[in-house]
């Protein structure tokens, strides 16, 4: 393809990226002519909500520069936004990448990009350079805001383009974003993590904790609400430490930020993720309790119920402190749902430690628990610990824990049957088109008869039947149902 002249590049980073969006548009126009049709892209996201939000940024840029989205990976430009929190996430990427390579052999004009957390690991880059030469562009988590510029570089280069930064203190605002849902959106309130839990790779691949300014967050939400969003999810690895590294003029706590967000007219529901138990304040509980918009759900990862293991994990709370916190939350908000993450098989974990975890599961009465088998992440302190647990022991503990979790969550969920609650309708049911699927304030899912015109609306639904993790119900009324919802609490 013909090379374009690049000159007079703006200094301000946002302007700079808009400049490259214009450049990239010209390359995509040329490609359109060459192919005789609009070129397509497909972004595949692995991992957490932060990655999902990052993918929306990629889609925003790709649509701006003239690509058209498609669901399948036989697109002209395929991007994998990767996760590396557990090894199986990595293996999935390598597996699917092999299949993409075969596709590219048949369609040489196809382009492939990889980004996200996995790319921040030097060993991954080495492997890609050696065995996956067909990848066109590789970048990391810190320079995702440069995507438009990187795409231009990719068009100009015949070789693999690799740009990975070790860290960044930049937060670039106001770049294009294309939301997956019209009526709800995630919002980053902070990036990175400073906690260094001993098993976790996130601080290494996402860098140090950086909070966005309250003003930027509020402005972004206001814009989203003006564009039809009624539910937002505030995102951070540890939202409870929001604001700590802001300059004095901007500084506020997470609870104070929630109060500001609550004031936004037209916004109906506020969610947030994730809460680290060590930083969840009384102030936050109070704000939540008095709020009519903050959803009745706290995701509060426990990881282990054994104080000894928690210490080894560097979680900085004990079993007792965690249970006290749960008690405090439930006393303030009896209808709150508390969900958690558990890791089974951390180095040195014994059957007695698992007993402690099960004790917490029973006492805390979790509404749901995501149970993960410990995965050794190179470079983390836990990877160097000597007493790694055998596979058989992990399997046995995992099954024991899962059984307890299922018993617990099923009995918690059953308590909702017969109640009428507020539901945000999210989509048509995949299997039965006469049903729609929505979410309760407490984040559980309900299916009920309805048509797609309800999508994006808050409706009142009577919960009729509990299926363990989800419900069947019937709609009682359409439209905003604040009153009935308030009665329900
Ligand atoms: N910041 C969040 C968690 C982000 S990672 C928090 O602290 O709560 C999401 C979950 O993945 C974690 O809660 C943990 O349960 C799990 N996880 C992280 N590292 C893991 C590892 N090495 N092996 C298994 N599970 C892990
Ligand atoms: Fe990982 Fe711990 Fe940070 Fe969560 S708080 S991202 S588990 S280091
Ligand atoms: Fe995975 Fe990165 Fe999220 S490692 S869990 S995608 S922060």
Coordinates of C-alpha atoms and ligand atoms in Angstrom, one line a residue:
X1 CA 0.0 0.0 0.0
X2 CA 1.2 3.5 -0.8
X3 CA 2.8 5.3 2.2
X4 CA 1.2 8.5 3.4
X5 CA 3.1 11.6 4.6
X6 CA 3.0 12.0 8.3
X7 CA 3.9 15.5 9.5
X8 CA 2.7 18.3 11.9
X9 CA 1.7 15.8 14.5
X10 CA -0.1 17.5 17.4
X11 CA 1.5 17.5 20.9
X12 CA -1.5 17.0 23.1
X13 CA -2.1 13.2 23.3
X14 CA -5.8 13.2 22.6
X15 CA -5.3 15.5 19.5
X16 CA -2.4 13.3 18.4
X17 CA -4.6 10.3 18.4
X18 CA -7.4 12.1 16.5
X19 CA -4.7 13.0 13.9
X20 CA -3.8 9.3 13.5
X21 CA -7.5 8.4 13.3
X22 CA -7.6 10.6 10.2
X23 CA -4.4 9.0 8.8
X24 CA -5.8 5.5 9.5
X25 CA -9.0 6.4 7.7
X26 CA -7.1 7.0 4.5
X27 CA -5.4 3.6 4.7
X28 CA -8.8 1.9 5.3
X29 CA -10.2 3.8 2.3
X30 CA -7.4 2.4 0.2
X31 CA -8.1 -1.1 1.5
X32 CA -11.9 -0.7 0.8
X33 CA -11.0 0.1 -2.8
X34 CA -8.6 -2.8 -3.0
X35 CA -11.2 -5.3 -1.6
X36 CA -14.2 -3.8 -3.4
X37 CA -16.1 -3.7 0.0
X38 CA -15.9 -2.3 3.5
X39 CA -13.3 -4.3 5.5
X40 CA -14.5 -6.0 8.6
X41 CA -13.1 -6.4 12.1
X42 CA -13.7 -8.7 15.1
X43 CA -12.5 -8.0 18.6
X44 CA -12.4 -11.0 21.0
X45 CA -12.1 -10.2 24.7
X46 CA -10.7 -12.5 27.3
X47 CA -10.7 -11.7 31.1
X48 CA -12.4 -9.2 33.2
X49 CA -14.6 -6.1 32.9
X50 CA -11.6 -3.8 32.5
X51 CA -10.7 -5.7 29.4
X52 CA -14.3 -5.6 28.2
X53 CA -14.2 -1.8 28.6
X54 CA -10.8 -1.6 26.8
X55 CA -12.3 -3.6 23.9
X56 CA -15.0 -0.9 23.6
X57 CA -12.2 1.6 23.1
X58 CA -10.7 -0.5 20.3
X59 CA -14.1 -0.9 18.7
X60 CA -14.7 2.9 18.9
X61 CA -11.4 3.6 17.0
X62 CA -12.0 0.8 14.4
X63 CA -15.5 2.1 13.6
X64 CA -14.2 5.7 13.4
X65 CA -11.5 4.7 10.9
X66 CA -14.0 2.9 8.6
X67 CA -14.0 -0.8 9.5
X68 CA -17.3 -2.6 10.0
X69 CA -17.8 -5.0 13.0
X70 CA -18.6 -8.6 12.5
X71 CA -19.1 -11.4 15.1
X72 CA -16.9 -14.1 13.5
X73 CA -13.1 -14.4 13.3
X74 CA -13.0 -14.6 9.5
X75 CA -12.9 -10.8 9.5
X76 CA -10.2 -8.8 7.7
X77 CA -8.8 -7.6 11.0
X78 CA -8.9 -9.8 14.1
X79 CA -7.9 -8.4 17.5
X80 CA -7.5 -10.5 20.7
X81 CA -7.6 -8.6 23.9
X82 CA -6.0 -11.1 26.2
X83 CA -6.0 -12.0 29.9
X84 CA -3.2 -13.7 31.9
X85 CA -4.7 -13.9 35.4
X86 CA -4.7 -17.8 35.3
X87 CA -2.7 -20.0 32.9
X88 CA -5.8 -21.4 31.2
X89 CA -6.6 -17.9 29.9
X90 CA -3.2 -18.0 28.2
X91 CA -3.6 -21.4 26.8
X92 CA -6.9 -20.4 25.3
X93 CA -5.3 -17.6 23.4
X94 CA -2.5 -19.8 22.0
X95 CA -5.0 -22.4 20.9
X96 CA -7.2 -20.0 19.1
X97 CA -4.2 -18.1 17.6
X98 CA -3.2 -21.4 15.9
X99 CA -6.6 -21.5 14.1
X100 CA -6.3 -17.9 13.1
X101 CA -2.9 -18.6 11.5
X102 CA -4.5 -21.2 9.3
X103 CA -7.2 -18.7 8.3
X104 CA -4.5 -16.1 7.5
X105 CA -2.7 -18.5 5.2
X106 CA -5.9 -18.6 3.0
X107 CA -6.5 -14.9 3.3
X108 CA -3.1 -13.2 3.2
X109 CA -4.7 -9.7 3.4
X110 CA -6.0 -10.6 6.9
X111 CA -4.5 -8.7 9.8
X112 CA -4.1 -9.9 13.4
X113 CA -3.4 -7.9 16.5
X114 CA -2.9 -9.0 20.1
X115 CA -3.1 -6.7 23.1
X116 CA -4.0 -6.8 26.8
X117 CA -2.5 -8.2 29.9
X118 CA -0.8 -11.2 28.5
X119 CA 1.3 -9.0 26.2
X120 CA 2.9 -7.3 29.3
X121 CA 4.8 -10.6 29.9
X122 CA 8.2 -10.7 28.2
X123 CA 8.1 -14.5 27.9
X124 CA 4.8 -14.3 25.9
X125 CA 6.4 -11.8 23.5
X126 CA 9.4 -14.1 23.0
X127 CA 7.1 -17.0 22.2
X128 CA 5.0 -15.0 19.8
X129 CA 8.1 -13.7 18.0
X130 CA 9.4 -17.2 17.6
X131 CA 6.3 -19.3 16.8
X132 CA 3.5 -16.9 15.7
X133 CA 5.3 -14.7 13.1
X134 CA 2.0 -14.1 11.3
X135 CA 0.8 -11.7 13.9
X136 CA 0.9 -8.1 12.6
X137 CA 0.6 -6.0 15.7
X138 CA 1.3 -6.5 19.4
X139 CA 0.7 -3.9 22.1
X140 CA 0.1 -3.8 25.8
X141 CA -2.2 -2.4 28.4
X142 CA -0.4 0.9 29.0
X143 CA -0.4 2.2 25.4
X144 CA -3.9 1.1 24.3
X145 CA -4.8 4.8 23.9
X146 CA -2.3 4.8 21.0
X147 CA -4.3 2.2 19.1
X148 CA -5.0 4.5 16.1
X149 CA -1.4 5.4 15.8
X150 CA -0.4 1.8 16.1
X151 CA -2.8 0.8 13.3
X152 CA -1.2 3.4 11.1
X153 CA 2.3 1.9 11.9
X154 CA 0.9 -1.5 11.1
X155 CA -0.3 -0.4 7.7
X156 CA 3.1 1.2 7.0
X157 CA 5.1 -1.9 8.0
X158 CA 5.6 -5.2 6.4
X159 CA 6.9 -6.7 9.6
X160 CA 5.4 -7.6 13.0
X161 CA 4.9 -4.3 14.9
X162 CA 5.6 -4.6 18.7
X163 CA 5.1 -1.8 21.1
X164 CA 5.0 -2.7 24.8
X165 CA 5.4 -0.2 27.6
X166 CA 6.6 -1.2 31.1
X167 CA 4.3 1.3 32.8
X168 CA 2.6 4.7 32.4
X169 CA 1.3 7.5 34.4
X170 CA -0.8 8.9 31.5
X171 CA -4.6 8.7 31.4
X172 CA -5.8 10.0 28.0
X173 CA -9.3 11.2 28.1
X174 CA -12.0 11.7 25.4
X175 CA -11.1 9.1 22.8
X176 CA -13.8 7.4 20.8
X177 CA -15.6 4.5 22.5
X178 CA -18.3 2.2 21.1
X179 CA -20.5 0.6 23.7
X180 CA -21.7 -2.9 23.5
X181 CA -25.0 -2.1 25.2
X182 CA -27.0 1.1 24.6
X183 CA -28.5 1.3 28.1
X184 CA -25.6 0.3 30.3
X185 CA -21.9 0.9 30.4
X186 CA -18.7 0.3 32.4
X187 CA -16.6 3.3 33.4
X188 CA -13.0 3.1 34.5
X189 CA -12.5 5.1 37.7
X190 CA -9.0 3.9 38.3
X191 CA -6.4 1.8 36.6
X192 CA -3.8 -0.7 37.9
X193 CA -3.3 -2.1 41.4
X194 CA -0.9 -1.6 44.3
X195 CA -1.9 -4.5 46.4
X196 CA 0.4 -7.2 45.2
X197 CA -1.5 -10.2 46.6
X198 CA 1.2 -12.8 46.4
X199 CA -0.6 -15.0 43.8
X200 CA -1.6 -12.3 41.5
X201 CA -0.1 -11.0 38.3
X202 CA -2.4 -8.0 37.7
X203 CA -0.2 -5.4 39.4
X204 CA 2.7 -6.5 37.1
X205 CA 0.7 -6.3 33.9
X206 CA -1.6 -3.4 34.7
X207 CA 0.9 -1.2 36.6
X208 CA 0.5 1.1 39.6
X209 CA -2.8 2.3 40.8
X210 CA -3.9 5.6 39.1
X211 CA -7.3 7.2 39.8
X212 CA -9.1 9.3 37.2
X213 CA -10.1 12.8 38.2
X214 CA -13.7 13.0 39.6
X215 CA -14.6 15.7 37.1
X216 CA -13.6 13.5 34.2
X217 CA -15.6 10.5 35.5
X218 CA -18.7 12.6 36.1
X219 CA -18.4 14.2 32.7
X220 CA -18.1 10.8 31.0
X221 CA -21.2 9.5 32.9
X222 CA -23.2 12.6 32.1
X223 CA -22.4 12.1 28.4
X224 CA -23.4 8.4 28.6
X225 CA -26.6 9.2 30.3
X226 CA -27.4 11.8 27.6
X227 CA -26.8 9.0 25.1
X228 CA -29.3 6.6 26.8
X229 CA -27.4 4.9 29.5
X230 CA -29.3 4.2 32.7
X231 CA -27.0 1.8 34.5
X232 CA -23.3 2.2 35.0
X233 CA -20.6 0.0 36.6
X234 CA -17.7 1.8 38.1
X235 CA -14.6 -0.2 37.5
X236 CA -11.3 -0.7 39.3
X237 CA -9.2 -3.5 40.8
X238 CA -9.9 -2.0 44.2
X239 CA -12.5 0.7 44.0
X240 CA -12.4 1.3 47.8
X241 CA -8.9 2.9 47.5
X242 CA -10.2 5.3 44.8
X243 CA -8.7 8.8 45.0
X244 CA -5.7 8.1 47.2
X245 CA -3.2 9.2 44.5
X246 CA -5.2 12.2 43.3
X247 CA -3.9 15.7 43.8
X248 CA -5.2 17.5 46.8
X249 CA -7.7 19.7 44.9
X250 CA -9.3 16.6 43.3
X251 CA -9.0 14.2 46.2
X252 CA -12.1 12.4 47.4
X253 CA -13.0 8.9 48.7
X254 CA -14.9 6.3 46.7
X255 CA -18.0 6.9 48.9
X256 CA -17.8 10.7 48.1
X257 CA -17.5 9.9 44.4
X258 CA -20.6 7.7 44.6
X259 CA -22.5 10.6 46.2
X260 CA -21.5 12.8 43.2
X261 CA -22.4 10.1 40.7
X262 CA -25.8 9.6 42.4
X263 CA -26.6 13.3 41.7
X264 CA -26.6 12.7 37.9
X265 CA -30.1 13.1 36.7
X266 CA -31.4 10.3 34.5
X267 CA -29.0 7.8 35.8
X268 CA -31.0 5.0 37.5
X269 CA -28.6 2.3 38.6
X270 CA -25.0 2.4 39.9
X271 CA -22.8 -0.7 40.3
X272 CA -19.1 -1.0 41.2
X273 CA -16.4 -3.7 41.1
X274 CA -14.2 -4.8 42.8
X275 CA -14.2 -4.2 46.5
X276 CA -11.1 -5.2 48.5
X277 CA -12.3 -6.2 52.0
X278 CA -9.4 -4.4 53.7
X279 CA -10.5 -1.0 52.3
X280 CA -14.3 -1.2 52.4
X281 CA -15.2 1.7 54.7
X282 CA -18.1 2.4 57.0
X283 CA -18.6 5.6 55.0
X284 CA -19.3 3.4 51.9
X285 CA -21.8 1.2 53.7
X286 CA -23.6 4.3 54.9
X287 CA -23.7 5.9 51.4
X288 CA -25.0 2.6 49.9
X289 CA -27.6 2.2 52.6
X290 CA -29.1 5.7 51.9
X291 CA -28.9 5.5 48.2
X292 CA -31.8 4.7 45.9
X293 CA -29.5 4.2 42.9
X294 CA -26.6 2.1 44.1
X295 CA -27.5 -1.6 43.4
X296 CA -27.8 -4.0 46.3
X297 CA -24.7 -6.0 45.4
X298 CA -21.2 -6.1 46.7
X299 CA -18.5 -8.4 45.2
X300 CA -16.2 -9.0 48.0
X301 CA -13.4 -11.5 47.2
X302 CA -12.5 -13.6 50.2
X303 CA -9.9 -15.8 48.4
X304 CA -9.4 -18.0 51.5
X305 CA -11.2 -18.4 54.8
X306 CA -7.9 -19.3 56.6
X307 CA -6.2 -16.4 58.3
X308 CA -2.9 -18.2 57.9
X309 CA -3.3 -18.5 54.1
X310 CA -4.7 -15.0 53.9
X311 CA -1.4 -13.8 55.5
X312 CA 0.6 -15.7 52.9
X313 CA -1.6 -14.3 50.2
X314 CA -0.8 -10.7 51.5
X315 CA -4.5 -9.9 51.6
X316 CA -4.2 -7.9 54.9
X317 CA -7.4 -9.1 56.6
X318 CA -8.2 -12.1 58.8
X319 CA -11.1 -14.5 58.7
X320 CA -12.6 -12.7 61.7
X321 CA -12.2 -9.3 60.2
X322 CA -13.9 -10.5 57.0
X323 CA -16.8 -12.0 58.8
X324 CA -17.2 -8.8 60.9
X325 CA -17.3 -6.8 57.7
X326 CA -20.0 -9.0 56.2
X327 CA -22.0 -8.7 59.4
X328 CA -21.8 -4.9 59.3
X329 CA -22.9 -4.9 55.6
X330 CA -25.8 -7.2 56.2
X331 CA -27.0 -5.3 59.3
X332 CA -27.0 -2.1 57.3
X333 CA -28.6 -3.6 54.2
X334 CA -30.4 -6.9 54.9
X335 CA -31.4 -7.3 51.2
X336 CA -27.8 -6.9 49.9
X337 CA -26.3 -9.7 47.9
X338 CA -22.7 -10.5 48.6
X339 CA -20.7 -12.5 46.1
X340 CA -17.1 -13.6 46.3
X341 CA -14.0 -15.1 44.7
X342 CA -12.2 -18.1 46.1
X343 CA -8.8 -19.6 45.3
X344 CA -8.3 -23.3 46.0
X345 CA -4.8 -24.8 46.1
X346 CA -2.7 -21.9 47.2
X347 CA 0.8 -23.1 48.2
X348 CA 0.7 -24.8 51.6
X349 CA -3.1 -25.0 51.8
X350 CA -4.2 -28.0 53.9
X351 CA -7.6 -29.7 54.5
X352 CA -7.8 -27.7 57.7
X353 CA -7.5 -24.4 55.7
X354 CA -10.3 -25.6 53.4
X355 CA -12.4 -26.3 56.5
X356 CA -11.9 -22.6 57.5
X357 CA -13.0 -21.5 54.0
X358 CA -16.1 -23.6 54.2
X359 CA -16.8 -22.2 57.6
X360 CA -16.8 -18.6 56.1
X361 CA -18.9 -19.7 53.2
X362 CA -21.6 -20.9 55.6
X363 CA -21.3 -18.0 58.0
X364 CA -21.1 -15.3 55.3
X365 CA -24.0 -16.8 53.3
X366 CA -22.7 -15.8 50.0
X367 CA -25.2 -15.3 47.2
X368 CA -22.6 -16.6 44.7
X369 CA -19.0 -17.6 44.7
X370 CA -16.5 -17.9 41.8
X371 CA -14.2 -20.7 42.7
X372 CA -10.8 -20.8 41.0
X373 CA -8.0 -23.4 41.1
X374 CA -4.8 -21.7 42.0
X375 CA -2.6 -21.0 39.0
X376 CA 1.1 -20.4 39.4
X377 CA 2.0 -17.0 37.8
X378 CA 5.7 -16.6 37.0
X379 CA 7.2 -13.6 38.8
X380 CA 4.7 -13.5 41.6
X381 CA 6.0 -14.3 45.2
X382 CA 3.6 -17.3 45.5
X383 CA 5.2 -19.0 42.4
X384 CA 8.5 -19.2 44.3
X385 CA 6.8 -20.9 47.4
X386 CA 8.0 -24.4 47.8
X387 CA 5.0 -26.2 49.1
X388 CA 2.8 -26.2 46.0
X389 CA -0.3 -28.4 46.5
X390 CA -0.7 -31.7 44.6
X391 CA -3.4 -31.9 41.8
X392 CA -5.3 -34.6 43.6
X393 CA -5.6 -32.6 46.8
X394 CA -6.7 -29.5 44.8
X395 CA -9.4 -31.5 43.0
X396 CA -10.7 -33.0 46.3
X397 CA -10.8 -29.5 48.0
X398 CA -12.3 -27.9 44.9
X399 CA -15.2 -30.4 44.9
X400 CA -15.8 -30.0 48.6
X401 CA -15.9 -26.2 48.3
X402 CA -18.1 -26.2 45.2
X403 CA -20.7 -28.4 46.9
X404 CA -21.0 -26.1 49.9
X405 CA -21.1 -23.1 47.6
X406 CA -24.0 -24.6 45.6
X407 CA -26.0 -25.5 48.7
X408 CA -25.5 -22.1 50.2
X409 CA -26.3 -20.1 47.1
X410 CA -29.4 -22.1 46.2
X411 CA -30.9 -21.6 49.6
X412 CA -30.2 -17.9 49.5
X413 CA -31.6 -17.5 46.0
X414 CA -34.8 -19.4 46.9
X415 CA -35.7 -16.7 49.5
X416 CA -36.6 -14.3 46.7
X417 CA -39.4 -16.4 45.2
X418 CA -42.8 -14.7 45.5
X419 CA -41.3 -11.2 45.6
X420 CA -41.8 -8.4 43.1
X421 CA -38.6 -6.6 42.2
X422 CA -37.2 -4.1 39.8
X423 CA -35.4 -5.6 36.7
X424 CA -33.4 -4.0 34.0
X425 CA -34.2 -5.9 30.8
X426 CA -30.9 -6.6 29.0
X427 CA -31.6 -9.0 26.1
X428 CA -33.8 -11.4 24.3
X429 CA -33.4 -14.9 25.7
X430 CA -31.1 -16.9 23.4
X431 CA -32.9 -20.2 23.6
X432 CA -36.5 -19.0 23.8
X433 CA -37.4 -15.9 21.9
X434 CA -40.6 -15.4 23.8
X435 CA -38.6 -14.6 26.9
X436 CA -36.4 -11.7 27.8
X437 CA -33.6 -11.7 30.3
X438 CA -32.9 -9.0 32.9
X439 CA -31.0 -8.3 36.1
X440 CA -32.2 -7.6 39.5
X441 CA -30.6 -4.9 41.6
X442 CA -28.7 -7.7 43.4
X443 CA -27.2 -8.9 40.1
X444 CA -29.1 -12.2 39.7
X445 CA -30.7 -13.0 36.4
X446 CA -34.4 -13.5 35.7
X447 CA -36.1 -14.8 32.5
X448 CA -39.7 -13.8 31.8
X449 CA -42.1 -13.6 28.9
X450 CA -41.7 -10.3 27.0
X451 CA -40.6 -8.9 23.7
X452 CA -37.4 -7.1 22.7
X453 CA -39.0 -3.7 22.9
X454 CA -38.5 -4.0 26.7
X455 CA -34.7 -4.1 26.3
X456 CA -33.1 -1.3 28.2
X457 CA -36.1 -0.7 30.4
X458 CA -36.7 -1.0 34.1
X459 CA -39.7 -3.1 34.8
X460 CA -41.4 -4.8 37.8
X461 CA -41.1 -8.6 37.7
X462 CA -42.6 -11.1 40.1
X463 CA -40.1 -13.9 40.9
X464 CA -41.9 -17.2 40.4
X465 CA -39.4 -19.9 40.3
X466 CA -35.8 -20.3 41.4
X467 CA -33.4 -22.4 39.3
X468 CA -30.4 -22.1 41.6
X469 CA -28.4 -19.2 40.1
X470 CA -31.3 -17.7 38.1
X471 CA -35.1 -17.2 38.2
X472 CA -38.2 -17.4 36.0
X473 CA -40.8 -14.7 36.6
X474 CA -43.6 -12.7 35.1
X475 CA -43.7 -9.0 34.4
X476 CA -46.1 -7.0 36.5
X477 CA -45.7 -3.5 35.1
X478 CA -43.6 -1.6 32.6
X479 CA -41.9 1.7 33.3
X480 CA -40.0 2.9 36.2
X481 CA -40.9 1.1 39.4
X482 CA -38.9 3.0 42.0
X483 CA -41.8 2.9 44.4
X484 CA -42.4 -0.9 44.3
X485 CA -38.7 -1.4 44.5
X486 CA -38.4 0.8 47.6
X487 CA -41.2 -1.2 49.2
X488 CA -39.3 -4.4 48.4
X489 CA -36.2 -3.3 50.4
Ligands
LIG1 N1 -8.9 -7.0 42.1 C1 -9.7 -8.1 42.3 C2 -9.5 -9.4 41.6 C3 -9.0 -9.4 40.2 S1 -8.6 -10.9 39.6 C4 -9.7 -8.4 43.8 O1 -8.7 -8.2 44.5 O2 -10.6 -8.8 44.3 C5 -10.1 -11.9 39.8 C6 -9.9 -13.1 40.6 O3 -9.1 -14.0 40.0 C7 -9.4 -12.9 42.0 O4 -10.3 -12.4 42.9 C8 -8.8 -14.2 42.3 O5 -9.8 -15.0 43.0 C9 -8.5 -14.9 41.0 N2 -7.1 -15.0 40.8 C10 -6.2 -14.0 40.7 N3 -4.9 -14.6 40.6 C11 -5.1 -15.9 40.5 C12 -4.2 -17.1 40.4 N4 -2.9 -16.9 40.3 N5 -4.8 -18.3 40.5 C13 -6.1 -18.5 40.6 N6 -7.0 -17.5 40.7 C14 -6.5 -16.2 40.7
LIG2 FE1 -4.7 -8.9 42.2 FE2 -4.9 -8.4 44.7 FE3 -4.7 -6.4 43.0 FE4 -6.9 -7.9 43.1 S1 -6.2 -6.6 44.8 S2 -5.9 -7.2 41.3 S3 -6.1 -9.9 43.6 S4 -3.2 -7.9 43.4
LIG3 FE1 -7.2 -10.7 33.2 FE2 -6.0 -8.4 33.0 FE3 -8.4 -8.5 33.9 S1 -5.0 -10.3 33.7 S2 -8.5 -10.5 34.9 S3 -7.8 -9.1 31.9 S4 -6.8 -7.1 34.5

